[in-house]
CSV table of C-alpha atoms and ligand atoms in Angstrom, one decimal:
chain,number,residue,atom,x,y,z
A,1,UNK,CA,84.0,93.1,88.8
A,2,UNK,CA,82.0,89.8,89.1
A,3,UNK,CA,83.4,86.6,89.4
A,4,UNK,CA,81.8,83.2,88.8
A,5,UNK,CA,81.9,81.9,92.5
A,6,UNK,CA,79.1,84.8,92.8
A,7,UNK,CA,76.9,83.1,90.6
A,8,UNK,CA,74.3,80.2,92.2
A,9,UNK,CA,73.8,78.5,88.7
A,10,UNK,CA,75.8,77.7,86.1
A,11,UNK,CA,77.0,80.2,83.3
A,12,UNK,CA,75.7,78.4,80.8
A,13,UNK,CA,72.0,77.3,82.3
A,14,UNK,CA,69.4,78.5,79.9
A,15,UNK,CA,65.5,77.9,80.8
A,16,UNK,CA,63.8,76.5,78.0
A,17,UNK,CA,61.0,74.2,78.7
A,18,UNK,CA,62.8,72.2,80.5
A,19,UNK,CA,66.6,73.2,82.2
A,20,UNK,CA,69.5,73.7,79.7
A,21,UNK,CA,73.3,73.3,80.6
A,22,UNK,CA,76.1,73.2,78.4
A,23,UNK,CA,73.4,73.6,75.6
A,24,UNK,CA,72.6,69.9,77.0
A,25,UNK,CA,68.7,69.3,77.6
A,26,UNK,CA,68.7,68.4,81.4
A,27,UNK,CA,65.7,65.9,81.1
A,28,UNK,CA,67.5,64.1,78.1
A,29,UNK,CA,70.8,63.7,80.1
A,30,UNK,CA,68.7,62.0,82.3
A,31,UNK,CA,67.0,59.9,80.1
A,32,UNK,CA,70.8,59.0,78.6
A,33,UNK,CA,72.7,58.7,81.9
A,34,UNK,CA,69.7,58.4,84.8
A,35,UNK,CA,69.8,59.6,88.3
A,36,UNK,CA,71.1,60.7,90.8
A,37,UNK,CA,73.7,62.4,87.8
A,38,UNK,CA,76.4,64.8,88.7
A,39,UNK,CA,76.6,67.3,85.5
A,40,UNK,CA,79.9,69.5,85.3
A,41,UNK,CA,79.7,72.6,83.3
A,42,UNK,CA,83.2,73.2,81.7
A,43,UNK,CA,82.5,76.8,80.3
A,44,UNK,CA,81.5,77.8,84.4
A,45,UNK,CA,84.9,75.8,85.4
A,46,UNK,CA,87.0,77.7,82.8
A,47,UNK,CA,85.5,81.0,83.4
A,48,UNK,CA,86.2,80.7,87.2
A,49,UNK,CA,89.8,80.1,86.1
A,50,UNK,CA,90.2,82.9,83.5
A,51,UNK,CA,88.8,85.3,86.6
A,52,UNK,CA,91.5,84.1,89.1
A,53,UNK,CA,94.0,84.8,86.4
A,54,UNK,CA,93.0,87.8,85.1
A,55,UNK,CA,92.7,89.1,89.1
A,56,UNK,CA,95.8,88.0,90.0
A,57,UNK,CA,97.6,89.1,86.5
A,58,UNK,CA,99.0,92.5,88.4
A,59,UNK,CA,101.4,90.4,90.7
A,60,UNK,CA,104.4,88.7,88.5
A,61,UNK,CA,105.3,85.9,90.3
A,62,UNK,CA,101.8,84.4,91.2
A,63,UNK,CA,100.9,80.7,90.8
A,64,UNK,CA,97.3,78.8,91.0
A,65,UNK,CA,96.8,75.5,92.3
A,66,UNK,CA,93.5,74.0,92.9
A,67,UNK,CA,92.8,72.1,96.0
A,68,UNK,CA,91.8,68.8,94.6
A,69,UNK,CA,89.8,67.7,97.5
A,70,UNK,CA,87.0,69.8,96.2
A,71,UNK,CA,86.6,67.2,93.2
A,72,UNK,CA,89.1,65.3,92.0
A,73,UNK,CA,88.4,63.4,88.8
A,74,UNK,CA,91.0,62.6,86.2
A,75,UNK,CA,88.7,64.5,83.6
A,76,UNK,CA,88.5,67.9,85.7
A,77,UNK,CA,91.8,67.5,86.4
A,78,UNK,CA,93.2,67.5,82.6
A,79,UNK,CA,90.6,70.6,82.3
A,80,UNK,CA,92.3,72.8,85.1
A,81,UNK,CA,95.8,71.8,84.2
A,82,UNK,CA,94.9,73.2,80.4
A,83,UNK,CA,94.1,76.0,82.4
A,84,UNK,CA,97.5,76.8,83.5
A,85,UNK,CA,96.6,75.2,87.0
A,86,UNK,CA,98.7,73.7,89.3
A,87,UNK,CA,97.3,70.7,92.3
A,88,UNK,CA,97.5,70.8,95.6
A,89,UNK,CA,96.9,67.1,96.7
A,90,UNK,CA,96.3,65.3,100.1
A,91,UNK,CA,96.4,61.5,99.6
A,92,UNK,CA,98.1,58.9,97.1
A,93,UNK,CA,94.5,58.7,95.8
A,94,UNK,CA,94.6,62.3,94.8
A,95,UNK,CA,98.2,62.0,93.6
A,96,UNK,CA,97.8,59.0,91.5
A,97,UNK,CA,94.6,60.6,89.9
A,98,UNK,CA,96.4,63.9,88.9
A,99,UNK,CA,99.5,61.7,87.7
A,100,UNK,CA,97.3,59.3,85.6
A,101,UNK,CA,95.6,62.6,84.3
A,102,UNK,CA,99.0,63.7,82.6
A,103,UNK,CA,99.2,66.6,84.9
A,104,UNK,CA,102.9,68.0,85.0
A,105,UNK,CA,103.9,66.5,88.8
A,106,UNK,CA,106.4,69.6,89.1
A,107,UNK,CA,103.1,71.7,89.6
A,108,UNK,CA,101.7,69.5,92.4
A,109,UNK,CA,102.1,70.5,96.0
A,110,UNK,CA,101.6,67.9,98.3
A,111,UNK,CA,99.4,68.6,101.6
A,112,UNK,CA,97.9,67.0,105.1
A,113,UNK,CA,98.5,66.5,108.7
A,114,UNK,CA,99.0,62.4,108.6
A,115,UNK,CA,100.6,61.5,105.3
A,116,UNK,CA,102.7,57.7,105.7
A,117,UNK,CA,105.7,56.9,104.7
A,118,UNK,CA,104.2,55.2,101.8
A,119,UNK,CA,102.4,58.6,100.2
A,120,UNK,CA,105.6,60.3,101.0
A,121,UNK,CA,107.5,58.2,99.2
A,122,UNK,CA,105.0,57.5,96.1
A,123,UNK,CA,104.8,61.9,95.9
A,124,UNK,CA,108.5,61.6,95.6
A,125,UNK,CA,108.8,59.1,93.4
A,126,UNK,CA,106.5,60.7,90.6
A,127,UNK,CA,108.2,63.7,91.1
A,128,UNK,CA,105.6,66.1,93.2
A,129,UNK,CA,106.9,69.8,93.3
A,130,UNK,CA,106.5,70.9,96.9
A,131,UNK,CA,105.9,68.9,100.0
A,132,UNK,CA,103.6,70.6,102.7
A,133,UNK,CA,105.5,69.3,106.0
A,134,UNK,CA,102.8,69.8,108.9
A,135,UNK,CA,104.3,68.7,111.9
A,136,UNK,CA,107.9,67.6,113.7
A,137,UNK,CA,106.5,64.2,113.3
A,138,UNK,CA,106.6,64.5,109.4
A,139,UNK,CA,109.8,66.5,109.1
A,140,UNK,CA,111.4,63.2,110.5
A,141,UNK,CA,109.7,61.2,108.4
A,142,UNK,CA,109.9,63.3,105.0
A,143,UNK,CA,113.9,63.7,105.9
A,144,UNK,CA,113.9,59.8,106.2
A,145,UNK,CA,112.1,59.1,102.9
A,146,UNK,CA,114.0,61.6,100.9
A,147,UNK,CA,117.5,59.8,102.5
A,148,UNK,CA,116.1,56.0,101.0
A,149,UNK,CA,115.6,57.9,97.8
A,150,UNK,CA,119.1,59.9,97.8
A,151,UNK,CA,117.0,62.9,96.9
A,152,UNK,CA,116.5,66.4,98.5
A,153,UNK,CA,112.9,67.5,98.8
A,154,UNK,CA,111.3,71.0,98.3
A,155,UNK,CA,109.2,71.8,101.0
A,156,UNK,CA,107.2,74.7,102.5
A,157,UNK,CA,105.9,74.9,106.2
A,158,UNK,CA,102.4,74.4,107.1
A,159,UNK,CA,101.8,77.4,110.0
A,160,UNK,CA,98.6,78.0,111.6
A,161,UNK,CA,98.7,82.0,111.5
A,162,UNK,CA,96.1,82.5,114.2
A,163,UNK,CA,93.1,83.5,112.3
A,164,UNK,CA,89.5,83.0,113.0
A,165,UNK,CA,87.4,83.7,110.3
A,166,UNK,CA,84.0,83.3,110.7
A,167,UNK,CA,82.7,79.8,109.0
A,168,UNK,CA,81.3,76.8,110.5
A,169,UNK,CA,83.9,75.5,113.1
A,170,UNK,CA,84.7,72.6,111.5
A,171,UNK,CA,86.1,74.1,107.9
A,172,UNK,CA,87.5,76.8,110.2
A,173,UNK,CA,91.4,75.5,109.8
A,174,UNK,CA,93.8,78.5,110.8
A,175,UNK,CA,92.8,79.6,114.4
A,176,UNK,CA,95.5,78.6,116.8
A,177,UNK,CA,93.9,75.3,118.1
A,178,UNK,CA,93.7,73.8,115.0
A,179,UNK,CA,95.0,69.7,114.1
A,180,UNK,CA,96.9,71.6,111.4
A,181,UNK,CA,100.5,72.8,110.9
A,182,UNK,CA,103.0,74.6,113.1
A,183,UNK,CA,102.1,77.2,115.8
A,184,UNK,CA,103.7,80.0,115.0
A,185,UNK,CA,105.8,79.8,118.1
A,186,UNK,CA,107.3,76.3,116.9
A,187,UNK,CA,108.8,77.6,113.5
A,188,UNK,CA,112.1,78.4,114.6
A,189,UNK,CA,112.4,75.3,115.5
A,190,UNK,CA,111.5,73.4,112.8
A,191,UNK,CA,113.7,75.8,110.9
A,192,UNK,CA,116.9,75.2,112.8
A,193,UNK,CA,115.6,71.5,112.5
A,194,UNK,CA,115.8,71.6,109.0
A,195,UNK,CA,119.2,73.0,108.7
A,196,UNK,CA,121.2,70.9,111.3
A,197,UNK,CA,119.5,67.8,110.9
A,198,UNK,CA,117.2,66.9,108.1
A,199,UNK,CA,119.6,67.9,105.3
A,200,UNK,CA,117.3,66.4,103.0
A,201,UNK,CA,114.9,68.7,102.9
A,202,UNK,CA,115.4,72.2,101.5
A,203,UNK,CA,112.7,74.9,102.9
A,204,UNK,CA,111.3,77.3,100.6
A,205,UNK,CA,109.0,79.1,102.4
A,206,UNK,CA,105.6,79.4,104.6
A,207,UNK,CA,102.1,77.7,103.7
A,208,UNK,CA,98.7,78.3,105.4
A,209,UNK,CA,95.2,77.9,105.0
A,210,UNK,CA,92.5,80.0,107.0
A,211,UNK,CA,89.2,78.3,106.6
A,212,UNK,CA,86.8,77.5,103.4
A,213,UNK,CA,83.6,79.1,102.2
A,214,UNK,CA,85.3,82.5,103.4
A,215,UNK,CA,82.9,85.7,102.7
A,216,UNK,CA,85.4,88.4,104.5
A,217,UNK,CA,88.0,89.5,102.1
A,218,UNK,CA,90.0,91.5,104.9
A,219,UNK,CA,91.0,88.4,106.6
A,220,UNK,CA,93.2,87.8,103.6
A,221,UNK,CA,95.3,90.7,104.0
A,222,UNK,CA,95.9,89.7,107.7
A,223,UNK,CA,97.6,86.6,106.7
A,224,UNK,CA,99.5,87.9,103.8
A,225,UNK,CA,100.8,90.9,107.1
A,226,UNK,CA,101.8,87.2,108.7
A,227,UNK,CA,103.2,85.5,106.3
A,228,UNK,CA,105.3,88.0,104.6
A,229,UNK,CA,106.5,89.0,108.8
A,230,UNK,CA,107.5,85.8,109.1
A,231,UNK,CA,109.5,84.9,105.7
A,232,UNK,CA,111.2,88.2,106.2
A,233,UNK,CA,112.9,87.6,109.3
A,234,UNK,CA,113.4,84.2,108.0
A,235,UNK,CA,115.0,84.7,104.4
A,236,UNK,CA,112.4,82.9,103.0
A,237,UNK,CA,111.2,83.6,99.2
A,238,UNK,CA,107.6,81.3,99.1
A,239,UNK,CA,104.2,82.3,100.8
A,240,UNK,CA,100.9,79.3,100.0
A,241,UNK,CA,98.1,81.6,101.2
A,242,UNK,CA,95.3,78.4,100.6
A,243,UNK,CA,92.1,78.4,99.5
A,244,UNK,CA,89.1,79.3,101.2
A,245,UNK,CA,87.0,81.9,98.6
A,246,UNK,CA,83.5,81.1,98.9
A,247,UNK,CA,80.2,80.8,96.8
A,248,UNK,CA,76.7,80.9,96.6
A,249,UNK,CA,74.6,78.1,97.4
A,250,UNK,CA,71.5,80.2,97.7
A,251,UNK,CA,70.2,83.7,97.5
A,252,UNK,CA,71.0,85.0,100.6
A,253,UNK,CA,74.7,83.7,100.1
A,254,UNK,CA,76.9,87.2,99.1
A,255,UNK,CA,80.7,85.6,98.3
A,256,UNK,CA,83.4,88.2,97.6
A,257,UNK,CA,84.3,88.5,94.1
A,258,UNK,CA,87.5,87.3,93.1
A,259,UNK,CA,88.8,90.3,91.6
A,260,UNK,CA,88.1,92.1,95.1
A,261,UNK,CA,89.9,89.1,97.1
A,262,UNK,CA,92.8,89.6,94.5
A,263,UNK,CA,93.2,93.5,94.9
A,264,UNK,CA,93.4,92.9,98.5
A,265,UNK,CA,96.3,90.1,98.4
A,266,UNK,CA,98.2,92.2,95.9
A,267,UNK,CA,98.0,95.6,97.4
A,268,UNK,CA,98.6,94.3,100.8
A,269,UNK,CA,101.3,91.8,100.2
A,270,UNK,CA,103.3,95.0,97.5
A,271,UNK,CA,103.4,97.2,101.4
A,272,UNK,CA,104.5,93.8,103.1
A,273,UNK,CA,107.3,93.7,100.5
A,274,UNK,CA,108.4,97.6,101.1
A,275,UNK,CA,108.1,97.3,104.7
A,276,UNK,CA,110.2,94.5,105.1
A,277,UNK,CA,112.2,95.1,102.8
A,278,UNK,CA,112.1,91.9,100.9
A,279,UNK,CA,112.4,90.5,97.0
A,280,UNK,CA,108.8,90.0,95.8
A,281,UNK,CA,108.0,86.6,96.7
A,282,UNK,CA,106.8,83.8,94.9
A,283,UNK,CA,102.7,83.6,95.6
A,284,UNK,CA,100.8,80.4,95.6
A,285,UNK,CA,97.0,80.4,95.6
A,286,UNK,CA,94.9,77.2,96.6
A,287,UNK,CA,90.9,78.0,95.9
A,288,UNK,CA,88.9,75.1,95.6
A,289,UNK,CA,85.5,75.1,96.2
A,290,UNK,CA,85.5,78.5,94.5
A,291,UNK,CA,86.6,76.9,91.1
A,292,UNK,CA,84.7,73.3,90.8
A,293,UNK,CA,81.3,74.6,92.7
A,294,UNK,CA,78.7,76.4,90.8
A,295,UNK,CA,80.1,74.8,87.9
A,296,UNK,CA,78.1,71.2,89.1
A,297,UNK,CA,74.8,70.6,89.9
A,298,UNK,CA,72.7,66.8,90.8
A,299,UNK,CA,69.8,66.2,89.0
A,300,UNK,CA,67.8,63.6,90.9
A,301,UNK,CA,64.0,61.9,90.2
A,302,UNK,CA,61.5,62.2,92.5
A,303,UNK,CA,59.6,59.2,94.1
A,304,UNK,CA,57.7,59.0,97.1
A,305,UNK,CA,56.1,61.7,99.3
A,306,UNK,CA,54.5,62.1,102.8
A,307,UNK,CA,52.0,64.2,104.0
A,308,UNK,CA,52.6,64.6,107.6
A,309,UNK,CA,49.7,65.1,109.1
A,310,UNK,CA,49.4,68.9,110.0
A,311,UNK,CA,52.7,69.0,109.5
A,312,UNK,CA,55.4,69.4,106.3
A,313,UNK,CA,54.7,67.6,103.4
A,314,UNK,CA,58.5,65.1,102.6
A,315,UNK,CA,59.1,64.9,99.2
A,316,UNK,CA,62.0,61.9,98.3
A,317,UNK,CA,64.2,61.5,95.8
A,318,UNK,CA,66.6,58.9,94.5
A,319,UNK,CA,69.8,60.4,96.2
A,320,UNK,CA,70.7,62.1,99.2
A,321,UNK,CA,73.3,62.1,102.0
A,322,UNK,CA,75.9,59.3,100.0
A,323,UNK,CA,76.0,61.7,97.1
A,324,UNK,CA,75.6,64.9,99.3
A,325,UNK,CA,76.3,64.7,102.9
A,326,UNK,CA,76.7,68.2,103.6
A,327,UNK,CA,73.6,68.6,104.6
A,328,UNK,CA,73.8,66.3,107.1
A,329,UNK,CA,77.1,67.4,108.3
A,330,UNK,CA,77.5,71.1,108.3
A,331,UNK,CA,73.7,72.2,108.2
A,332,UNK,CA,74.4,73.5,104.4
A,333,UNK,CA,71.8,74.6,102.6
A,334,UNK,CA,71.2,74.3,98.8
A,335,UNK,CA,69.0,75.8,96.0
A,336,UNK,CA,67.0,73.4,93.7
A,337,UNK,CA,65.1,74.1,90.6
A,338,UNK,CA,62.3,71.4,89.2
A,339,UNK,CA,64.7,70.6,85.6
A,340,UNK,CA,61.0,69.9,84.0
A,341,UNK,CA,59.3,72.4,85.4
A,342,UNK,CA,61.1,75.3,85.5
A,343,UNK,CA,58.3,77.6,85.7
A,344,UNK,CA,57.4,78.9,88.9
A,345,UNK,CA,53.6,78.4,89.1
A,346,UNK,CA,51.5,76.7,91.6
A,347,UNK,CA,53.8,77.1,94.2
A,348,UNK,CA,53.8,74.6,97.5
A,349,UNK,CA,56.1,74.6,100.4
A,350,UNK,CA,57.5,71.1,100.8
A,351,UNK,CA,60.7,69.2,101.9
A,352,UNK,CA,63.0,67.6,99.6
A,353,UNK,CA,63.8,64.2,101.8
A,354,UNK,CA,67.1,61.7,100.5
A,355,UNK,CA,66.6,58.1,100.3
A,356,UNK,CA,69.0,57.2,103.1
A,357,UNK,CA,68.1,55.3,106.7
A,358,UNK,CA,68.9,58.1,108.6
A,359,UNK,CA,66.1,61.0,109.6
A,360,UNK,CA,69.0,63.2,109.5
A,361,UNK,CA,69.0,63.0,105.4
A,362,UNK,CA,67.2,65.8,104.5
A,363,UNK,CA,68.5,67.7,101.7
A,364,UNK,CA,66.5,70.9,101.3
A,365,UNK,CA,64.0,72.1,104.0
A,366,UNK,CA,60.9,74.0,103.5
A,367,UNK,CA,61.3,74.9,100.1
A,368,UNK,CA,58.7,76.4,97.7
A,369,UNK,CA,58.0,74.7,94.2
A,370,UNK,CA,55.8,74.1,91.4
A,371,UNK,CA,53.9,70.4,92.6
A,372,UNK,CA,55.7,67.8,92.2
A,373,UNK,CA,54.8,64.8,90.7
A,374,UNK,CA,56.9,61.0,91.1
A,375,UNK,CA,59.5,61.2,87.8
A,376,UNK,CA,60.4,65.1,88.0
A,377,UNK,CA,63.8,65.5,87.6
A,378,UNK,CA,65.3,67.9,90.5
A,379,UNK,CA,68.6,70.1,89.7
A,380,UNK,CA,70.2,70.8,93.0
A,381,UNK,CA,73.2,73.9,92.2
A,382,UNK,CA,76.4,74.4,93.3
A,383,UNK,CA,76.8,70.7,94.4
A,384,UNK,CA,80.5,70.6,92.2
A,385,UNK,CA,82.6,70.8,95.0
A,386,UNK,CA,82.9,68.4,98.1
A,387,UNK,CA,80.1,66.3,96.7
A,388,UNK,CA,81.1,63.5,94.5
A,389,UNK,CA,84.6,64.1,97.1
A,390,UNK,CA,82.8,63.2,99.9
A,391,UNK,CA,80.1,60.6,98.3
A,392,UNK,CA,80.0,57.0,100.4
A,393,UNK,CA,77.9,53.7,99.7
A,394,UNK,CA,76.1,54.4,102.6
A,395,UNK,CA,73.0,51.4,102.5
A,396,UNK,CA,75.2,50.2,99.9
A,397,UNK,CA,73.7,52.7,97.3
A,398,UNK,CA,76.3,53.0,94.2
A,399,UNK,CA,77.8,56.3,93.4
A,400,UNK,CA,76.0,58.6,90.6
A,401,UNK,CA,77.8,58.7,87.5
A,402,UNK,CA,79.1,62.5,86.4
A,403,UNK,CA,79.2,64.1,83.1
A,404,UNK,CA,80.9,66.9,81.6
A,405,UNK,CA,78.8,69.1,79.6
A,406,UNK,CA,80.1,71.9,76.8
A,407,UNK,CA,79.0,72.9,73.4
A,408,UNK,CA,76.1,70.7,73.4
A,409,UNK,CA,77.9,67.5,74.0
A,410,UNK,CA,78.1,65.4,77.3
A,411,UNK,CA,80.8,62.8,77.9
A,412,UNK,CA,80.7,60.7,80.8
A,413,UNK,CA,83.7,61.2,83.5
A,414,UNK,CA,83.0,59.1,86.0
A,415,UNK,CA,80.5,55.6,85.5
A,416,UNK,CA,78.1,55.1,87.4
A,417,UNK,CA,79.0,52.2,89.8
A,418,UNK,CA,77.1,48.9,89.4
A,419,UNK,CA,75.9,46.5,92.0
A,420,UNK,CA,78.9,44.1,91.0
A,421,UNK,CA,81.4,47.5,91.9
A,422,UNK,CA,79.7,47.6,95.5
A,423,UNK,CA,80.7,43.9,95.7
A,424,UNK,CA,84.7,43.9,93.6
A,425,UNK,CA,86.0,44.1,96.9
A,426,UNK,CA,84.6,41.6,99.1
A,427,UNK,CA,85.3,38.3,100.6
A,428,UNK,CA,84.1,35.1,101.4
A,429,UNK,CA,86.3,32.9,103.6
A,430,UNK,CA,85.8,29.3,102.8
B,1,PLP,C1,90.8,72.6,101.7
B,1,PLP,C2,92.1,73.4,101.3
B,1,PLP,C3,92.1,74.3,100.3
B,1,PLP,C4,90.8,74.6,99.5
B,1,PLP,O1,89.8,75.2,100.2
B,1,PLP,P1,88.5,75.7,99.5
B,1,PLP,O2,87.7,76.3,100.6
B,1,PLP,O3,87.9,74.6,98.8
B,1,PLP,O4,88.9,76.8,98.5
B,1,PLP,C5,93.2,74.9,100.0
B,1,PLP,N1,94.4,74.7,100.7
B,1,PLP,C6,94.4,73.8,101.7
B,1,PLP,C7,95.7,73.6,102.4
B,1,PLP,C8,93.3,73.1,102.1
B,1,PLP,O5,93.3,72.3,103.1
């Protein structure tokens, strides 16, 4: 069956003379809320959810928690924790957000290769479910936080199962070299750590996390073999598989569907359970860009262009690599749509350039649409997830505002930052 990370738009996009979403006329939102404007579709978000539950519904004890990173807002979060969701976190920032949200702190799994002392202790404090420990380092530090607290911390293990899947090297996160978690050499270790010294700290079980924007479903099963191997001969009753389940940023993009991903897990992890002879375990599930992604898309104006000549024709618009730098980064490549214009027709080859000090800002190369004109609005799809995350002030440029769209309404969920924001945090020494 399809699920909605297979989608590259929206669920709810209509083309009407100009784009639709969330029966929202794009070209008004823009006239309302101006550009660059993230819009979030919540009938995509909780679609995507209602698919991972529905997959995953054949396995008793199975538990979703989305991977905040890929957008954390305290709007999106109250959304996804209606959903029955759960958070896995990786900073105070993402902590405090969720808490603020009202989201039930029991449900929040706490995540990273570096966290201080002081996140450690604020995750404890407001009562965050599961700790993630990644490293020796940490397990000393966790066991001396929970001690100044007179509390004992659940925790999992963060392993790096030896898995290469085949993304771009740097969301790649489970092959052995990796910055993150424990080799699976070192476990033992840890584990005897655990129980001798850092009495603390109560182990639950095994957490790991093979890459992101992940097309093959079979590398799934592999880790589940590994996980379930290891807990076994461990007595362990807790596997995190991650995130990773990727989507479709442009035609040629062919994510697996959720419901495929989920038969995979389940059958796989009910032979793991036979074989080695073990109570079903308790599964956790950590997909974020698969749940946040198509649901978002930027809608930008257009301004200048450039005929180089004999050469492309650059086509700017008011955004770019501080709202999207993944471009820039990872080579990504995104669809676009002209929102008032959404017939195909007169079709030209041209370059859709950022507004950024840096050649490299380039958001869409060689791309055919209908002419453009300055004060076209652009929709850009699938920018939901590690967007707005990732967004800087790079030439001190404020960050887009971001509205949630449903039923025909649209409510702001982030404001748009103002010059005096870019300046709240500066200093003049007298
Ligand atoms: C990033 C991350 C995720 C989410 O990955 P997606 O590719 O966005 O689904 C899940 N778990 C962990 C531990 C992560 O670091």
């Amino acid at each position: 069956m399809k699920s909605t990370n297979q989608y590259l738009k929206p669920l709810s996009l209509k083309v009407n003379e100009n784009l639709e979403i969330g029966g929202c006329d794009t070209v008004e939102l823009v006239e309302k809320f101006g550009t660059p404007l993230y819009v979030v579709d919540e009938y995509t978000i909780r679609s995507i959810c209602r698919d991972y539950k529905e997959a995953f519904k054949a396995y008793e004890n199975v538990n979703m928690m989305y991977a905040s990173k890929a957008l954390c807002t305290m709007a999106t979060s109250k959304l996804l924790a209606s959903e029955g969701f759960g958070f896995d976190v990786v900073s105070a920032g993402e902590i405090y957000t969720v808490y603020k949200a009202g989201v039930d702190m029991s449900k929040v799994l706490f995540n990273g290769n570096n966290k201080s002392y002081d996140e450690l202790s604020l995750a404890i404090e407001l009562g965050v479910g599961r700790i993630s420990a990644d490293n020796f380092f940490e397990l000393a530090l966790l066991n001396e936080v929970a001690k100044a607290q007179n509390k004992t911390i659940d925790i999992l293990l963060r392993i790096t199962p030896g898995i290469e899947c085949h993304t771009h090297k740097y969301i790649q996160t489970g092959h052995l070299d990796s910055k993150f978690g424990f080799d699976l050499t070192q476990v033992d270790e840890a584990v005897e750590l655990i129980k001798n010294d850092y009495t603390n700290l109560k182990l639950h079980g095994l957490h790991a996390h093979i890459g992101s924007q992940i097309f093959e479903t079979s590398i799934y099963g592999d880790e589940i073999e590994i996980l379930v191997k290891e807990i076994a001969r461990l007595g362990l009753n807790e596997i995190n598989i991650g995130g990773g389940i990727g989507v479709k940023y442009t035609e040629n993009d062919c994510p697996p569907s959720v419901y495929d991903v989920a038969e995979i897990i389940i059958n796989r992890l009910n032979e793991c359970i036979k074989k080695y002879n073990i109570e079903p375990p308790a599964l956790f599930i950590e997909p974020g860009r698969s749940i946040i992604s198509t649901a978002g898309v930027t809608l930008y104006t257009v301004g200048s262009s450039k005929q180089v000549p004999n050469g492309r024709k650059y086509v700017a618009v008011d955004g770019g690599m501080s709202d999207n730098i993944r471009p820039a980064m990872y080579g990504a490549e995104y669809t676009v749509q002209v929102a008032n214009k959404p017939d195909v027709q007169n079709l030209q080859k041209v370059t859709i350039a950022g507004r950024f000090c840096e050649s490299g800002d380039i958001l869409i190369k060689d791309v055919e649409l209908p002419e453009l004109e300055e004060g076209d609005i652009l929709c850009v799809y699938n920018t939901g997830a590690y967007n707005y995350s990732m967004a800087s002030n790079y030439n001190r440029v404020p960050k887009p505002a971001m509205v949630l769209v449903n039923d025909s309404l649209s409510h702001v969920i982030v404001a748009r930052e103002t010059l005096d924001d870019l300046i709240s945090h500066d200093r003049i020494s007298q």
